[in-house]
Amino acid sequence: MTSDNLRTFKPEKLFAPRDFSQLTIRQPQYLEIGAGRGKHALMFAQDNPDKHLIAIERTRNKFNDFAEKAEQLSLGNLMAVHADAIPWVVHALEPKSLAGVFLLYPNPEPKNPSQRWLNMPFFEFLLSRMQDNAKLVLATNIESYIEEAEQLAREQWQLGPNVFEVDKSSQRTHFEVKYLARGETCWQMDIIKPEGYQTRFDEWIKE
């Protein structure tokens, strides 16, 4: 259910991240990519003890800060992961294993638009890891980014996005707090994966 004008993602080419170990998926399972210092991840885990969150951060200093806070709180439903998200997702997650995905204030990649999440072939693979009716949440303070993401969701991925302004009182991430405090508008796009949505990776599992 995707357009054919995007190059095909090749998960078999990716090596496992350093020190990778296979995890036991718990349900309902959520994924946050680019967790930063963990503000949203920690709040989500505390507010949703019945849900399990995997929160991935690639930058070492941000991850160390996040991991230290997570250890102090001893949250059994939060897994902090220091890795590049793409190979980690390929090696760790099975098809339809995620109840939700968070992409909160990702790098807008102004010099390399092909690296924006909905522009990447990997996005199809990420969709294959989501369950039917699972929700993907994307937030940004850049209007052109959310406009492009909405267009790609509709035209490239054949999905029905819902875009709206983030409430001024929201404090999910350090970026969000900063942007809203200085009077900027932040946007959110929610995508629900429809029942019966198909990708080329629905049966693909890393061997």
PDB file of C-alpha atoms in Angstrom:
ATOM      1  CA  MET A   1       0.000   0.000   0.000  1.00  0.00           C
ATOM      2  CA  THR A   2       2.920   2.287  -0.698  1.00  0.00           C
ATOM      3  CA  SER A   3       4.038   4.131  -3.797  1.00  0.00           C
ATOM      4  CA  ASP A   4       6.692   2.552  -5.970  1.00  0.00           C
ATOM      5  CA  ASN A   5       8.789   5.700  -6.478  1.00  0.00           C
ATOM      6  CA  LEU A   6      10.775   5.245  -3.252  1.00  0.00           C
ATOM      7  CA  ARG A   7      13.881   3.090  -3.185  1.00  0.00           C
ATOM      8  CA  THR A   8      13.435  -0.202  -1.364  1.00  0.00           C
ATOM      9  CA  PHE A   9      14.703  -0.597   2.183  1.00  0.00           C
ATOM     10  CA  LYS A  10      17.122  -3.531   2.557  1.00  0.00           C
ATOM     11  CA  PRO A  11      17.092  -4.719   6.184  1.00  0.00           C
ATOM     12  CA  GLU A  12      19.230  -7.751   5.409  1.00  0.00           C
ATOM     13  CA  LYS A  13      22.178  -5.411   4.813  1.00  0.00           C
ATOM     14  CA  LEU A  14      22.207  -4.037   8.360  1.00  0.00           C
ATOM     15  CA  PHE A  15      24.469  -5.416  11.068  1.00  0.00           C
ATOM     16  CA  ALA A  16      23.260  -5.670  14.642  1.00  0.00           C
ATOM     17  CA  PRO A  17      24.221  -2.739  16.898  1.00  0.00           C
ATOM     18  CA  ARG A  18      27.197  -3.138  19.204  1.00  0.00           C
ATOM     19  CA  ASP A  19      26.398  -5.161  22.347  1.00  0.00           C
ATOM     20  CA  PHE A  20      22.991  -6.039  20.917  1.00  0.00           C
ATOM     21  CA  SER A  21      20.974  -8.656  22.753  1.00  0.00           C
ATOM     22  CA  GLN A  22      17.553  -9.925  21.734  1.00  0.00           C
ATOM     23  CA  LEU A  23      14.721  -8.752  23.945  1.00  0.00           C
ATOM     24  CA  THR A  24      11.484 -10.310  25.046  1.00  0.00           C
ATOM     25  CA  ILE A  25       8.614  -8.292  23.654  1.00  0.00           C
ATOM     26  CA  ARG A  26       6.009  -7.358  26.219  1.00  0.00           C
ATOM     27  CA  GLN A  27       2.528  -6.212  25.356  1.00  0.00           C
ATOM     28  CA  PRO A  28       1.391  -3.590  24.861  1.00  0.00           C
ATOM     29  CA  GLN A  29       4.791  -2.489  23.512  1.00  0.00           C
ATOM     30  CA  TYR A  30       5.636   1.086  22.467  1.00  0.00           C
ATOM     31  CA  LEU A  31       8.716   2.583  20.804  1.00  0.00           C
ATOM     32  CA  GLU A  32      10.232   6.052  21.077  1.00  0.00           C
ATOM     33  CA  ILE A  33      13.000   6.970  18.635  1.00  0.00           C
ATOM     34  CA  GLY A  34      15.227   9.876  19.631  1.00  0.00           C
ATOM     35  CA  ALA A  35      14.395   9.892  23.332  1.00  0.00           C
ATOM     36  CA  GLY A  36      16.970  12.568  24.176  1.00  0.00           C
ATOM     37  CA  ARG A  37      17.380  12.895  27.929  1.00  0.00           C
ATOM     38  CA  GLY A  38      14.256  10.862  28.448  1.00  0.00           C
ATOM     39  CA  LYS A  39      11.716  13.411  29.635  1.00  0.00           C
ATOM     40  CA  HIS A  40       8.829  11.946  27.633  1.00  0.00           C
ATOM     41  CA  ALA A  41       9.914   8.341  28.142  1.00  0.00           C
ATOM     42  CA  LEU A  42      10.092   8.696  31.915  1.00  0.00           C
ATOM     43  CA  MET A  43       6.711  10.426  32.114  1.00  0.00           C
ATOM     44  CA  PHE A  44       5.086   7.886  29.791  1.00  0.00           C
ATOM     45  CA  ALA A  45       6.377   4.935  31.813  1.00  0.00           C
ATOM     46  CA  GLN A  46       5.274   6.483  35.094  1.00  0.00           C
ATOM     47  CA  ASP A  47       1.831   7.419  33.776  1.00  0.00           C
ATOM     48  CA  ASN A  48       1.225   4.079  32.008  1.00  0.00           C
ATOM     49  CA  PRO A  49       2.379   1.232  34.252  1.00  0.00           C
ATOM     50  CA  ASP A  50       0.425  -1.240  32.094  1.00  0.00           C
ATOM     51  CA  LYS A  51       2.380  -0.307  28.953  1.00  0.00           C
ATOM     52  CA  HIS A  52       6.006  -1.103  28.108  1.00  0.00           C
ATOM     53  CA  LEU A  53       8.170   1.501  26.341  1.00  0.00           C
ATOM     54  CA  ILE A  54      11.438   1.006  24.476  1.00  0.00           C
ATOM     55  CA  ALA A  55      13.154   4.402  24.240  1.00  0.00           C
ATOM     56  CA  ILE A  56      16.158   4.689  21.912  1.00  0.00           C
ATOM     57  CA  GLU A  57      18.746   7.469  21.953  1.00  0.00           C
ATOM     58  CA  ARG A  58      21.895   7.506  19.824  1.00  0.00           C
ATOM     59  CA  THR A  59      23.829  10.430  21.364  1.00  0.00           C
ATOM     60  CA  ARG A  60      26.023   9.197  24.221  1.00  0.00           C
ATOM     61  CA  ASN A  61      25.772  12.137  26.639  1.00  0.00           C
ATOM     62  CA  LYS A  62      21.989  12.404  26.277  1.00  0.00           C
ATOM     63  CA  PHE A  63      21.580   8.664  26.722  1.00  0.00           C
ATOM     64  CA  ASN A  64      23.774   8.594  29.840  1.00  0.00           C
ATOM     65  CA  ASP A  65      21.636  11.289  31.427  1.00  0.00           C
ATOM     66  CA  PHE A  66      18.466   9.434  30.472  1.00  0.00           C
ATOM     67  CA  ALA A  67      19.716   6.041  31.654  1.00  0.00           C
ATOM     68  CA  GLU A  68      20.787   7.449  35.021  1.00  0.00           C
ATOM     69  CA  LYS A  69      17.332   8.914  35.642  1.00  0.00           C
ATOM     70  CA  ALA A  70      15.641   5.704  34.520  1.00  0.00           C
ATOM     71  CA  GLU A  71      17.783   3.649  36.892  1.00  0.00           C
ATOM     72  CA  GLN A  72      16.962   5.941  39.807  1.00  0.00           C
ATOM     73  CA  LEU A  73      13.236   5.534  39.193  1.00  0.00           C
ATOM     74  CA  SER A  74      13.485   1.730  38.723  1.00  0.00           C
ATOM     75  CA  LEU A  75      10.709   1.638  36.142  1.00  0.00           C
ATOM     76  CA  GLY A  76      10.125  -1.961  35.151  1.00  0.00           C
ATOM     77  CA  ASN A  77       8.137  -0.950  32.074  1.00  0.00           C
ATOM     78  CA  LEU A  78      10.859   1.222  30.521  1.00  0.00           C
ATOM     79  CA  MET A  79      13.825   0.005  28.486  1.00  0.00           C
ATOM     80  CA  ALA A  80      16.449   2.648  27.667  1.00  0.00           C
ATOM     81  CA  VAL A  81      18.526   1.714  24.621  1.00  0.00           C
ATOM     82  CA  HIS A  82      21.734   3.369  23.403  1.00  0.00           C
ATOM     83  CA  ALA A  83      21.857   2.574  19.689  1.00  0.00           C
ATOM     84  CA  ASP A  84      21.172   3.718  16.175  1.00  0.00           C
ATOM     85  CA  ALA A  85      17.440   3.104  15.915  1.00  0.00           C
ATOM     86  CA  ILE A  86      17.289   1.690  12.389  1.00  0.00           C
ATOM     87  CA  PRO A  87      19.498  -1.416  12.790  1.00  0.00           C
ATOM     88  CA  TRP A  88      18.168  -1.919  16.311  1.00  0.00           C
ATOM     89  CA  VAL A  89      14.557  -2.009  15.103  1.00  0.00           C
ATOM     90  CA  VAL A  90      15.500  -4.371  12.269  1.00  0.00           C
ATOM     91  CA  HIS A  91      17.196  -6.852  14.590  1.00  0.00           C
ATOM     92  CA  ALA A  92      14.941  -6.558  17.645  1.00  0.00           C
ATOM     93  CA  LEU A  93      11.340  -6.164  16.546  1.00  0.00           C
ATOM     94  CA  GLU A  94       9.017  -8.613  14.856  1.00  0.00           C
ATOM     95  CA  PRO A  95       6.158  -7.699  12.518  1.00  0.00           C
ATOM     96  CA  LYS A  96       3.139  -6.123  14.230  1.00  0.00           C
ATOM     97  CA  SER A  97       4.831  -6.012  17.632  1.00  0.00           C
ATOM     98  CA  LEU A  98       4.284  -2.309  18.415  1.00  0.00           C
ATOM     99  CA  ALA A  99       1.147  -0.704  19.818  1.00  0.00           C
ATOM    100  CA  GLY A 100       2.530   2.789  19.184  1.00  0.00           C
ATOM    101  CA  VAL A 101       5.528   4.852  18.028  1.00  0.00           C
ATOM    102  CA  PHE A 102       6.759   8.283  19.137  1.00  0.00           C
ATOM    103  CA  LEU A 103       8.921  10.552  16.953  1.00  0.00           C
ATOM    104  CA  LEU A 104       9.043  13.699  19.067  1.00  0.00           C
ATOM    105  CA  TYR A 105      10.954  16.678  17.634  1.00  0.00           C
ATOM    106  CA  PRO A 106      13.285  14.742  15.334  1.00  0.00           C
ATOM    107  CA  ASN A 107      16.204  16.409  13.611  1.00  0.00           C
ATOM    108  CA  PRO A 108      14.602  18.279  10.668  1.00  0.00           C
ATOM    109  CA  GLU A 109      17.640  17.490   8.493  1.00  0.00           C
ATOM    110  CA  PRO A 110      17.547  20.855   6.656  1.00  0.00           C
ATOM    111  CA  LYS A 111      20.485  19.909   4.416  1.00  0.00           C
ATOM    112  CA  ASN A 112      19.403  16.332   3.788  1.00  0.00           C
ATOM    113  CA  PRO A 113      15.611  16.006   3.384  1.00  0.00           C
ATOM    114  CA  SER A 114      15.934  12.355   2.376  1.00  0.00           C
ATOM    115  CA  GLN A 115      16.836  11.595   5.988  1.00  0.00           C
ATOM    116  CA  ARG A 116      13.503  12.810   7.358  1.00  0.00           C
ATOM    117  CA  TRP A 117      11.529   9.876   8.721  1.00  0.00           C
ATOM    118  CA  LEU A 118       8.657   9.773   6.234  1.00  0.00           C
ATOM    119  CA  ASN A 119      11.108  10.342   3.369  1.00  0.00           C
ATOM    120  CA  MET A 120      13.161   7.272   4.279  1.00  0.00           C
ATOM    121  CA  PRO A 121      12.644   3.756   2.878  1.00  0.00           C
ATOM    122  CA  PHE A 122      12.964   2.569   6.501  1.00  0.00           C
ATOM    123  CA  PHE A 123       9.573   4.130   7.263  1.00  0.00           C
ATOM    124  CA  GLU A 124       7.878   1.278   5.411  1.00  0.00           C
ATOM    125  CA  PHE A 125       9.719  -1.201   7.618  1.00  0.00           C
ATOM    126  CA  LEU A 126       8.698   0.744  10.729  1.00  0.00           C
ATOM    127  CA  LEU A 127       5.068   0.566   9.622  1.00  0.00           C
ATOM    128  CA  SER A 128       5.413  -3.209   9.284  1.00  0.00           C
ATOM    129  CA  ARG A 129       6.420  -3.444  12.957  1.00  0.00           C
ATOM    130  CA  MET A 130       3.227  -1.642  14.020  1.00  0.00           C
ATOM    131  CA  GLN A 131       0.049  -3.505  14.869  1.00  0.00           C
ATOM    132  CA  ASP A 132      -3.232  -2.738  13.164  1.00  0.00           C
ATOM    133  CA  ASN A 133      -4.744   0.396  14.737  1.00  0.00           C
ATOM    134  CA  ALA A 134      -1.405   1.340  16.334  1.00  0.00           C
ATOM    135  CA  LYS A 135      -0.692   5.072  16.436  1.00  0.00           C
ATOM    136  CA  LEU A 136       2.447   6.892  15.324  1.00  0.00           C
ATOM    137  CA  VAL A 137       2.961  10.356  16.839  1.00  0.00           C
ATOM    138  CA  LEU A 138       5.250  12.890  15.151  1.00  0.00           C
ATOM    139  CA  ALA A 139       5.829  16.336  16.707  1.00  0.00           C
ATOM    140  CA  THR A 140       7.838  19.313  15.444  1.00  0.00           C
ATOM    141  CA  ASN A 141       8.095  23.084  15.769  1.00  0.00           C
ATOM    142  CA  ILE A 142       8.789  23.493  12.034  1.00  0.00           C
ATOM    143  CA  GLU A 143       5.676  24.135   9.974  1.00  0.00           C
ATOM    144  CA  SER A 144       7.249  23.117   6.656  1.00  0.00           C
ATOM    145  CA  TYR A 145       8.339  19.811   8.217  1.00  0.00           C
ATOM    146  CA  ILE A 146       4.835  18.897   9.383  1.00  0.00           C
ATOM    147  CA  GLU A 147       3.345  19.988   6.049  1.00  0.00           C
ATOM    148  CA  GLU A 148       5.759  17.761   4.153  1.00  0.00           C
ATOM    149  CA  ALA A 149       5.154  14.869   6.566  1.00  0.00           C
ATOM    150  CA  GLU A 150       1.391  15.188   6.143  1.00  0.00           C
ATOM    151  CA  GLN A 151       1.720  15.172   2.349  1.00  0.00           C
ATOM    152  CA  LEU A 152       4.033  12.148   2.409  1.00  0.00           C
ATOM    153  CA  ALA A 153       1.708  10.293   4.766  1.00  0.00           C
ATOM    154  CA  ARG A 154      -1.178  10.765   2.346  1.00  0.00           C
ATOM    155  CA  GLU A 155       0.556  10.390  -1.014  1.00  0.00           C
ATOM    156  CA  GLN A 156       3.595   8.180  -0.400  1.00  0.00           C
ATOM    157  CA  TRP A 157       2.245   5.938   2.358  1.00  0.00           C
ATOM    158  CA  GLN A 158      -1.498   6.040   1.642  1.00  0.00           C
ATOM    159  CA  LEU A 159      -2.316   6.923   5.253  1.00  0.00           C
ATOM    160  CA  GLY A 160      -4.765   9.388   6.764  1.00  0.00           C
ATOM    161  CA  PRO A 161      -2.844  11.732   9.087  1.00  0.00           C
ATOM    162  CA  ASN A 162      -4.420  14.035  11.647  1.00  0.00           C
ATOM    163  CA  VAL A 163      -2.430  17.271  12.151  1.00  0.00           C
ATOM    164  CA  PHE A 164      -3.073  19.770  14.941  1.00  0.00           C
ATOM    165  CA  GLU A 165      -1.314  22.328  17.139  1.00  0.00           C
ATOM    166  CA  VAL A 166       0.246  21.089  20.379  1.00  0.00           C
ATOM    167  CA  ASP A 167      -1.366  22.477  23.526  1.00  0.00           C
ATOM    168  CA  LYS A 168       0.633  25.389  24.920  1.00  0.00           C
ATOM    169  CA  SER A 169       0.843  23.682  28.324  1.00  0.00           C
ATOM    170  CA  SER A 170       2.416  20.495  26.969  1.00  0.00           C
ATOM    171  CA  GLN A 171       5.842  19.548  28.389  1.00  0.00           C
ATOM    172  CA  ARG A 172       6.689  16.200  26.829  1.00  0.00           C
ATOM    173  CA  THR A 173      10.292  16.942  25.876  1.00  0.00           C
ATOM    174  CA  HIS A 174      12.941  19.516  26.716  1.00  0.00           C
ATOM    175  CA  PHE A 175      12.645  20.836  23.146  1.00  0.00           C
ATOM    176  CA  GLU A 176       8.886  21.194  23.462  1.00  0.00           C
ATOM    177  CA  VAL A 177       9.192  23.092  26.736  1.00  0.00           C
ATOM    178  CA  LYS A 178      11.743  25.454  25.174  1.00  0.00           C
ATOM    179  CA  TYR A 179       9.802  26.080  21.974  1.00  0.00           C
ATOM    180  CA  LEU A 180       6.482  26.729  23.677  1.00  0.00           C
ATOM    181  CA  ALA A 181       8.064  28.925  26.367  1.00  0.00           C
ATOM    182  CA  ARG A 182       9.350  31.301  23.704  1.00  0.00           C
ATOM    183  CA  GLY A 183       5.965  31.493  22.021  1.00  0.00           C
ATOM    184  CA  GLU A 184       6.516  29.172  19.088  1.00  0.00           C
ATOM    185  CA  THR A 185       3.788  26.966  17.666  1.00  0.00           C
ATOM    186  CA  CYS A 186       4.389  23.227  17.768  1.00  0.00           C
ATOM    187  CA  TRP A 187       2.533  20.729  15.608  1.00  0.00           C
ATOM    188  CA  GLN A 188       1.637  17.096  16.033  1.00  0.00           C
ATOM    189  CA  MET A 189       0.682  14.518  13.436  1.00  0.00           C
ATOM    190  CA  ASP A 190      -1.063  11.328  14.482  1.00  0.00           C
ATOM    191  CA  ILE A 191      -1.200   8.386  12.084  1.00  0.00           C
ATOM    192  CA  ILE A 192      -3.319   5.320  12.797  1.00  0.00           C
ATOM    193  CA  LYS A 193      -2.245   2.213  10.890  1.00  0.00           C
ATOM    194  CA  PRO A 194      -5.425   0.883   9.250  1.00  0.00           C
ATOM    195  CA  GLU A 195      -6.480  -2.740   9.525  1.00  0.00           C
ATOM    196  CA  GLY A 196      -5.287  -4.669   6.489  1.00  0.00           C
ATOM    197  CA  TYR A 197      -2.509  -2.180   5.664  1.00  0.00           C
ATOM    198  CA  GLN A 198       0.242  -4.056   3.838  1.00  0.00           C
ATOM    199  CA  THR A 199       3.986  -3.489   3.443  1.00  0.00           C
ATOM    200  CA  ARG A 200       6.721  -5.510   1.777  1.00  0.00           C
ATOM    201  CA  PHE A 201       8.079  -6.467   5.202  1.00  0.00           C
ATOM    202  CA  ASP A 202       4.989  -7.906   6.870  1.00  0.00           C
ATOM    203  CA  GLU A 203       6.529 -11.389   7.008  1.00  0.00           C
ATOM    204  CA  TRP A 204      10.185 -10.359   7.232  1.00  0.00           C
ATOM    205  CA  ILE A 205      12.092 -11.457  10.354  1.00  0.00           C
ATOM    206  CA  LYS A 206      15.844 -11.109  10.868  1.00  0.00           C
ATOM    207  CA  GLU A 207      17.520 -14.533  10.871  1.00  0.00           C
TER     208      GLU A 207
END
